Structure formats: C-alpha cells, structure tokens
mmCIF file of C-alpha atoms and ligand atoms in Angstrom:
data_model
loop_
_atom_site.group_PDB
_atom_site.id
_atom_site.type_symbol
_atom_site.label_atom_id
_atom_site.label_comp_id
_atom_site.label_asym_id
_atom_site.label_seq_id
_atom_site.Cartn_x
_atom_site.Cartn_y
_atom_site.Cartn_z
ATOM 1 C CA MET A 1 -12.905 -9.724 -1.444
ATOM 2 C CA ARG A 2 -12.558 -7.404 1.612
ATOM 3 C CA GLN A 3 -10.970 -3.754 1.023
ATOM 4 C CA LEU A 4 -7.281 -3.637 2.274
ATOM 5 C CA ILE A 5 -7.172 -0.518 4.645
ATOM 6 C CA ALA A 6 -3.600 0.210 5.147
ATOM 7 C CA GLY A 7 -1.437 3.141 6.917
ATOM 8 C CA ASN A 8 2.272 4.194 6.113
ATOM 9 C CA TRP A 9 3.306 6.601 8.763
ATOM 10 C CA LYS A 10 6.405 6.603 6.558
ATOM 11 C CA MET A 11 9.566 8.242 8.964
ATOM 12 C CA ASN A 12 6.729 9.647 11.848
ATOM 13 C CA GLY A 13 6.205 7.975 15.093
ATOM 14 C CA THR A 14 8.394 6.839 18.235
ATOM 15 C CA SER A 15 7.055 4.627 21.356
ATOM 16 C CA ALA A 16 4.024 7.581 22.617
ATOM 17 C CA ALA A 17 2.648 6.803 19.074
ATOM 18 C CA LEU A 18 2.079 3.155 20.222
ATOM 19 C CA GLY A 19 -1.149 4.607 22.087
ATOM 20 C CA GLU A 20 -2.606 5.448 18.187
ATOM 21 C CA ILE A 21 -2.179 1.146 17.510
ATOM 22 C CA GLU A 22 -4.014 0.966 20.164
ATOM 23 C CA ALA A 23 -6.654 3.311 19.611
ATOM 24 C CA VAL A 24 -7.432 2.212 16.051
ATOM 25 C CA CYS A 25 -7.224 -1.791 18.033
ATOM 26 C CA GLU A 26 -9.920 -0.491 20.166
ATOM 27 C CA MET A 27 -11.916 0.963 17.382
ATOM 28 C CA VAL A 28 -11.625 -1.947 15.195
ATOM 29 C CA THR A 29 -12.850 -4.734 18.246
ATOM 30 C CA ALA A 30 -15.627 -2.594 18.859
ATOM 31 C CA ARG A 31 -16.970 -1.807 15.949
ATOM 32 C CA PRO A 32 -15.646 -4.820 13.171
ATOM 33 C CA PRO A 33 -14.897 -2.787 10.115
ATOM 34 C CA ALA A 34 -16.185 -4.650 6.999
ATOM 35 C CA CYS A 35 -12.422 -4.373 5.525
ATOM 36 C CA ASP A 36 -8.841 -5.257 6.429
ATOM 37 C CA VAL A 37 -6.749 -2.586 8.523
ATOM 38 C CA LEU A 38 -2.948 -2.689 8.215
ATOM 39 C CA ILE A 39 -0.532 -0.231 10.052
ATOM 40 C CA CYS A 40 3.177 -0.254 8.367
ATOM 41 C CA PRO A 41 4.613 1.956 11.371
ATOM 42 C CA PRO A 42 8.525 2.648 11.006
ATOM 43 C CA ALA A 43 10.160 -0.338 11.607
ATOM 44 C CA THR A 44 11.930 0.299 14.982
ATOM 45 C CA LEU A 45 7.788 -0.167 15.998
ATOM 46 C CA ILE A 46 7.080 -3.113 14.223
ATOM 47 C CA ALA A 47 7.670 -5.297 17.671
ATOM 48 C CA ARG A 48 6.042 -3.254 19.810
ATOM 49 C CA ALA A 49 3.514 -2.745 17.246
ATOM 50 C CA ALA A 50 2.526 -6.191 16.741
ATOM 51 C CA ALA A 51 3.224 -7.225 20.396
ATOM 52 C CA GLN A 52 0.452 -4.426 21.326
ATOM 53 C CA ALA A 53 -2.032 -5.174 18.515
ATOM 54 C CA LYS A 54 -2.329 -9.339 19.058
ATOM 55 C CA GLY A 55 -3.933 -9.892 16.407
ATOM 56 C CA ARG A 56 -6.685 -7.328 16.212
ATOM 57 C CA ILE A 57 -5.333 -5.719 13.135
ATOM 58 C CA ALA A 58 -2.250 -6.645 10.825
ATOM 59 C CA ILE A 59 0.906 -4.667 11.488
ATOM 60 C CA GLY A 60 3.454 -4.289 8.535
ATOM 61 C CA GLY A 61 6.949 -3.394 7.268
ATOM 62 C CA GLN A 62 7.555 -0.142 4.997
ATOM 63 C CA ASP A 63 10.254 -1.429 2.559
ATOM 64 C CA CYS A 64 12.523 -4.623 2.542
ATOM 65 C CA HIS A 65 15.882 -5.844 0.999
ATOM 66 C CA ALA A 66 16.078 -8.234 -1.260
ATOM 67 C CA GLN A 67 17.958 -10.506 0.475
ATOM 68 C CA VAL A 68 17.427 -12.407 3.078
ATOM 69 C CA SER A 69 20.945 -11.560 5.090
ATOM 70 C CA GLY A 70 24.357 -10.480 4.323
ATOM 71 C CA ALA A 71 26.181 -7.227 4.450
ATOM 72 C CA PHE A 72 24.228 -4.298 3.708
ATOM 73 C CA THR A 73 24.227 -1.841 6.241
ATOM 74 C CA GLY A 74 21.261 0.172 7.690
ATOM 75 C CA ASP A 75 19.130 -2.617 5.388
ATOM 76 C CA ILE A 76 16.020 -5.592 7.048
ATOM 77 C CA SER A 77 15.254 -7.943 4.977
ATOM 78 C CA ALA A 78 11.635 -9.449 4.618
ATOM 79 C CA GLU A 79 12.972 -12.528 6.805
ATOM 80 C CA MET A 80 13.296 -9.695 9.871
ATOM 81 C CA LEU A 81 10.316 -8.363 9.234
ATOM 82 C CA LYS A 82 8.331 -11.621 9.316
ATOM 83 C CA ASP A 83 10.414 -12.425 12.442
ATOM 84 C CA ALA A 84 9.171 -8.774 14.541
ATOM 85 C CA GLY A 85 5.421 -9.519 13.649
ATOM 86 C CA ALA A 86 4.736 -7.923 10.300
ATOM 87 C CA SER A 87 2.565 -9.671 8.113
ATOM 88 C CA ALA A 88 2.979 -7.702 5.075
ATOM 89 C CA VAL A 89 5.325 -5.081 3.707
ATOM 90 C CA ILE A 90 4.925 -2.372 1.281
ATOM 91 C CA VAL A 91 7.508 -2.446 -1.715
ATOM 92 C CA GLY A 92 8.902 0.391 -4.229
ATOM 93 C CA HIS A 93 7.006 3.148 -2.655
ATOM 94 C CA SER A 94 7.180 6.468 -4.764
ATOM 95 C CA GLU A 95 9.413 7.861 -1.986
ATOM 96 C CA ARG A 96 11.960 5.299 -2.146
ATOM 97 C CA ARG A 97 11.242 5.321 -5.855
ATOM 98 C CA GLN A 98 12.719 8.692 -5.823
ATOM 99 C CA TYR A 99 14.824 9.213 -3.109
ATOM 100 C CA HIS A 100 16.990 5.551 -3.267
ATOM 101 C CA GLY A 101 16.669 5.271 -6.864
ATOM 102 C CA GLU A 102 14.803 2.005 -6.299
ATOM 103 C CA THR A 103 14.335 0.885 -10.038
ATOM 104 C CA ASP A 104 11.269 -1.353 -11.093
ATOM 105 C CA ALA A 105 13.275 -4.294 -11.474
ATOM 106 C CA MET A 106 14.732 -3.790 -7.443
ATOM 107 C CA VAL A 107 11.008 -3.495 -6.273
ATOM 108 C CA MET A 108 10.272 -6.451 -8.005
ATOM 109 C CA ALA A 109 12.996 -8.138 -5.930
ATOM 110 C CA LYS A 110 11.734 -6.698 -2.932
ATOM 111 C CA ALA A 111 7.916 -8.374 -3.849
ATOM 112 C CA GLN A 112 10.083 -12.129 -4.030
ATOM 113 C CA ALA A 113 11.237 -11.304 -1.035
ATOM 114 C CA ALA A 114 8.446 -10.382 0.687
ATOM 115 C CA TRP A 115 6.775 -13.807 -0.999
ATOM 116 C CA ARG A 116 9.614 -15.660 0.563
ATOM 117 C CA ALA A 117 9.220 -14.446 3.738
ATOM 118 C CA GLY A 118 5.557 -15.042 3.557
ATOM 119 C CA LEU A 119 4.796 -11.641 3.590
ATOM 120 C CA MET A 120 1.909 -9.700 1.672
ATOM 121 C CA ALA A 121 3.679 -7.230 -0.541
ATOM 122 C CA ILE A 122 2.166 -3.833 -1.050
ATOM 123 C CA ILE A 123 3.943 -2.531 -4.987
ATOM 124 C CA CYS A 124 3.432 1.004 -5.560
ATOM 125 C CA ILE A 125 2.802 2.286 -8.883
ATOM 126 C CA GLY A 126 1.762 5.586 -10.250
ATOM 127 C CA GLU A 127 2.502 8.397 -12.532
ATOM 128 C CA THR A 128 4.416 11.464 -11.242
ATOM 129 C CA GLU A 129 2.147 14.481 -12.522
ATOM 130 C CA ALA A 130 4.289 15.522 -15.771
ATOM 131 C CA GLN A 131 3.913 12.334 -16.676
ATOM 132 C CA ARG A 132 0.460 12.836 -15.686
ATOM 133 C CA VAL A 133 -0.120 16.440 -17.827
ATOM 134 C CA ALA A 134 1.974 14.476 -20.892
ATOM 135 C CA GLY A 135 -0.817 12.291 -21.514
ATOM 136 C CA HIS A 136 0.990 9.298 -19.804
ATOM 137 C CA ALA A 137 -0.588 8.053 -16.585
ATOM 138 C CA LEU A 138 -1.615 4.633 -18.345
ATOM 139 C CA HIS A 139 1.702 3.930 -20.198
ATOM 140 C CA ILE A 140 3.613 4.467 -16.778
ATOM 141 C CA CYS A 141 1.494 2.206 -14.516
ATOM 142 C CA SER A 142 1.384 -0.735 -17.258
ATOM 143 C CA GLY A 143 4.840 -0.210 -17.574
ATOM 144 C CA GLN A 144 5.391 -0.406 -13.736
ATOM 145 C CA ILE A 145 3.551 -3.291 -13.355
ATOM 146 C CA ASP A 146 5.244 -5.457 -15.752
ATOM 147 C CA ASN A 147 8.158 -4.622 -14.722
ATOM 148 C CA SER A 148 7.980 -4.658 -10.638
ATOM 149 C CA VAL A 149 5.113 -7.095 -10.766
ATOM 150 C CA PRO A 150 7.173 -10.445 -10.507
ATOM 151 C CA ASP A 151 5.363 -13.751 -11.745
ATOM 152 C CA GLY A 152 3.790 -15.781 -9.010
ATOM 153 C CA LEU A 153 1.349 -13.265 -8.462
ATOM 154 C CA THR A 154 -2.137 -14.244 -6.307
ATOM 155 C CA ALA A 155 -4.702 -12.142 -4.796
ATOM 156 C CA SER A 156 -3.708 -13.218 -1.341
ATOM 157 C CA ASN A 157 0.002 -12.275 -1.710
ATOM 158 C CA THR A 158 -0.044 -9.281 -3.170
ATOM 159 C CA ALA A 159 -1.994 -5.563 -3.202
ATOM 160 C CA ILE A 160 -1.053 -3.378 -6.000
ATOM 161 C CA ALA A 161 -1.323 0.252 -4.968
ATOM 162 C CA TYR A 162 -1.928 3.065 -7.358
ATOM 163 C CA GLU A 163 -0.507 6.733 -5.535
ATOM 164 C CA PRO A 164 0.071 8.977 -8.822
ATOM 165 C CA VAL A 165 2.818 10.587 -7.062
ATOM 166 C CA TRP A 166 1.436 14.113 -7.771
ATOM 167 C CA ALA A 167 -1.027 13.715 -5.148
ATOM 168 C CA ILE A 168 1.047 11.991 -2.116
ATOM 169 C CA GLY A 169 1.099 14.058 0.741
ATOM 170 C CA THR A 170 -0.197 16.995 -1.039
ATOM 171 C CA GLY A 171 -4.206 17.397 -0.761
ATOM 172 C CA ARG A 172 -4.614 17.254 -3.950
ATOM 173 C CA THR A 173 -6.560 13.806 -5.631
ATOM 174 C CA PRO A 174 -7.394 12.488 -9.317
ATOM 175 C CA THR A 175 -11.279 12.812 -9.831
ATOM 176 C CA SER A 176 -13.418 10.159 -9.431
ATOM 177 C CA GLN A 177 -13.314 9.488 -13.011
ATOM 178 C CA GLU A 178 -9.593 9.440 -13.541
ATOM 179 C CA ILE A 179 -8.763 7.287 -10.689
ATOM 180 C CA ALA A 180 -11.749 4.648 -12.447
ATOM 181 C CA GLU A 181 -9.601 5.212 -15.363
ATOM 182 C CA VAL A 182 -6.459 3.680 -14.204
ATOM 183 C CA HIS A 183 -7.858 1.210 -11.552
ATOM 184 C CA ASP A 184 -9.655 -0.772 -14.382
ATOM 185 C CA HIS A 185 -6.482 -0.219 -16.568
ATOM 186 C CA ILE A 186 -4.553 -2.237 -13.995
ATOM 187 C CA ARG A 187 -7.503 -4.986 -13.762
ATOM 188 C CA THR A 188 -7.103 -5.447 -17.300
ATOM 189 C CA CYS A 189 -3.238 -5.767 -16.899
ATOM 190 C CA LEU A 190 -3.668 -8.234 -14.074
ATOM 191 C CA THR A 191 -6.613 -10.248 -15.557
ATOM 192 C CA LYS A 192 -3.889 -10.052 -18.830
ATOM 193 C CA ARG A 193 -1.069 -11.299 -17.482
ATOM 194 C CA PHE A 194 -2.928 -13.639 -14.399
ATOM 195 C CA GLY A 195 -5.272 -14.983 -15.162
ATOM 196 C CA LYS A 196 -9.242 -14.207 -14.500
ATOM 197 C CA GLY A 197 -8.946 -16.050 -11.202
ATOM 198 C CA GLU A 198 -6.003 -13.858 -9.089
ATOM 199 C CA GLY A 199 -5.717 -11.209 -11.420
ATOM 200 C CA ALA A 200 -9.039 -10.370 -11.038
ATOM 201 C CA ALA A 201 -9.030 -10.889 -7.109
ATOM 202 C CA THR A 202 -5.985 -8.608 -6.561
ATOM 203 C CA ARG A 203 -6.910 -6.126 -4.266
ATOM 204 C CA ILE A 204 -5.734 -2.532 -5.579
ATOM 205 C CA LEU A 205 -5.610 -0.037 -2.979
ATOM 206 C CA TYR A 206 -5.403 3.845 -4.353
ATOM 207 C CA GLY A 207 -3.267 6.415 -2.279
ATOM 208 C CA GLY A 208 -2.721 10.316 -1.847
ATOM 209 C CA SER A 209 -4.388 12.780 0.105
ATOM 210 C CA MET A 210 -6.991 10.141 1.291
ATOM 211 C CA LYS A 211 -8.702 11.154 4.392
ATOM 212 C CA PRO A 212 -12.098 10.914 6.823
ATOM 213 C CA SER A 213 -13.846 13.558 4.007
ATOM 214 C CA ASN A 214 -12.853 11.291 1.018
ATOM 215 C CA ALA A 215 -12.504 8.185 1.408
ATOM 216 C CA ALA A 216 -15.700 6.917 1.469
ATOM 217 C CA GLU A 217 -16.516 8.410 -2.083
ATOM 218 C CA ILE A 218 -12.642 6.675 -3.125
ATOM 219 C CA LEU A 219 -14.030 3.590 -1.512
ATOM 220 C CA ALA A 220 -16.801 3.020 -3.663
ATOM 221 C CA ILE A 221 -15.439 3.356 -7.287
ATOM 222 C CA SER A 222 -15.044 0.055 -8.900
ATOM 223 C CA ASN A 223 -11.673 -1.395 -8.792
ATOM 224 C CA VAL A 224 -10.813 0.055 -5.939
ATOM 225 C CA GLY A 225 -9.503 -2.157 -3.461
ATOM 226 C CA GLY A 226 -8.860 0.131 -0.431
ATOM 227 C CA GLY A 227 -6.150 2.765 0.166
ATOM 228 C CA LEU A 228 -2.511 3.444 1.573
ATOM 229 C CA ILE A 229 -2.863 6.578 3.627
ATOM 230 C CA GLY A 230 0.094 8.173 5.223
ATOM 231 C CA GLY A 231 -0.585 11.493 6.466
ATOM 232 C CA ALA A 232 -4.417 10.700 7.658
ATOM 233 C CA SER A 233 -2.788 7.143 8.833
ATOM 234 C CA LEU A 234 -0.918 9.020 12.066
ATOM 235 C CA LYS A 235 -4.152 9.813 14.443
ATOM 236 C CA ALA A 236 -6.343 6.961 15.169
ATOM 237 C CA GLN A 237 -9.557 8.767 14.617
ATOM 238 C CA ASP A 238 -9.275 9.661 10.652
ATOM 239 C CA PHE A 239 -7.637 6.512 9.969
ATOM 240 C CA GLY A 240 -10.812 4.551 11.954
ATOM 241 C CA ALA A 241 -13.076 7.195 9.782
ATOM 242 C CA ILE A 242 -11.085 5.830 6.599
ATOM 243 C CA PHE A 243 -11.447 2.243 7.265
ATOM 244 C CA ASN A 244 -14.702 2.661 8.421
ATOM 245 C CA ALA A 245 -15.843 4.034 5.200
ATOM 246 C CA SER A 246 -14.810 0.894 3.243
ATOM 247 C CA SER A 247 -17.939 -0.397 2.134
ATOM 248 C CA ALA A 248 -18.079 -4.481 0.606
ATOM 249 C CA ASN A 249 -16.929 -2.800 -3.166
ATOM 250 C CA PRO A 250 -14.420 -5.793 -4.714
HETATM 251 P P1 PGA B 301 -0.634 10.187 1.797
HETATM 252 O O1 PGA B 301 0.440 9.149 1.362
HETATM 253 O O2 PGA B 301 -1.641 9.897 2.233
HETATM 254 O O3 PGA B 301 -0.005 11.540 2.760
HETATM 255 O O4 PGA B 301 -1.156 11.438 0.613
HETATM 256 C C1 PGA B 301 0.213 8.642 1.010
HETATM 257 C C2 PGA B 301 1.378 7.461 0.580
HETATM 258 O O5 PGA B 301 2.029 7.912 0.265
HETATM 259 O O6 PGA B 301 1.020 6.809 0.767
#
C-alpha cells in the first residue's frame, strides 16, 4: 500500500492559492513521489482545484453532511463534493468535533455518506492533552474507532488519521515511540474488527505539526501509512518536501 500524504488547508485559501495547487502538480509530474498526494482545500475551491489538477493529484473535501440533500443551510453533501471533483473527504477532524459538536455517531454517518458517494473517507481520531496525561490515549483512540468507523471499511474506501489534538497547530509532536505505540494499537483494532486483509492494509495517517523537518522520521515509523498535514500543506515547497520524504513504508 502506498502512503497517502494529504493536505488539509482548513479555512485558508482564495483563488490566489490555486497557484500552490499548480506548483504541487508540477512537482509531482517532474518527480513522481512514492506516495499518493491529496489536497483538501476549502469547499469554495474544490471545483477549480480539481480542474487545475487534472488528475495529477487528488482533491478532497474537509467535511460533508450525512444526508444526500435537504434543508440543511450551509451544509454540503458527499455527493456534491464528488460532483465538484473530489475523490476523498476528511470526516471527524478534531476541529469539527470541538467547534461543531460532532459526535462519534455523526462522524460514522458522515463516513457512510462518503462511501455512498464513492469518496474515500479520512476518519480522524486522537486524544486531547488531558487524556494523554491521564494515560488514556490508547483507550480514547480505540473507542473512537469502535464508534466512528462504520462496518464496511476497506483499505481503499478509508484511511484513519491519528491526530493527537495537542499536536495540531502547536509545533509539538509525540515522540516516534509514542506515535508507533498508538499506530500499532490502531492496527490491532482494525485487524481485529476488519480482518487480516482490509484491516491490515488500511492506511493509518499521522497528523499534527508534521513538517519538512520531521516528515522523514515520522513516515518511516511502522504502521504509519502517510500524513495529514495542516499548516505545512499551504505552501507547495513545504508540502512537496513532505511528500518527497515518503518511502515505501506500509
Ligand atoms: P497541523 O494540522 O499540521 O497544522 O498541525 C494538522 C491537521 O489538523 O490536520
């Protein structure tokens, strides 16, 4: 399984940022990386980003509603993302869980919506600092997997993103041992529930203050199947340095 390097632009980027998409596409064309490359721009840019990328990289959404359509002002369905040119969608990001009150059950419904629309779901999990300090990191992650990953996961319809909340946007990262411990635990949970085929092949991304200077070390950790990158995905040069650090690590 190739690693997946996914950029999460969050609420950043207007038309001018399409130049970064083009720059990333040119880097990928000039020197094909060992991984799959995905950028999730704000919803307003998805259609133009997909048109710009022309399949050189994948484009995704950052969230979706669970329903196909209806009276949900401001929301966007997975089908709409697909129609706009997305092939993936992030669901259950900690910022959605925190600022929009998304529960595990809602995240599960969104992941099912993603599959229904033919999108890959990137399902985010991860402990807060207080939970880690209390020694509950592994327990929190397995609980989130149990309750926000639907039955029906396959290695191609889903990636799990382990994002310790305290590492997001803070410049702090867990040690390699800490990342390995959680990723190994997630692998065990996936294999137990989804079997040695799909459960073992599903990519487990690390996210939280990943940048050019730590990417190679993180991407070489066992059971790290790629990265979900926020701040460092906004500039093509930084993002490129990260996807070029990808190896054939499963
Ligand atoms: P960061 O964000 O790379 O800026 O820490 C990661 C994320 O929230 O996906």
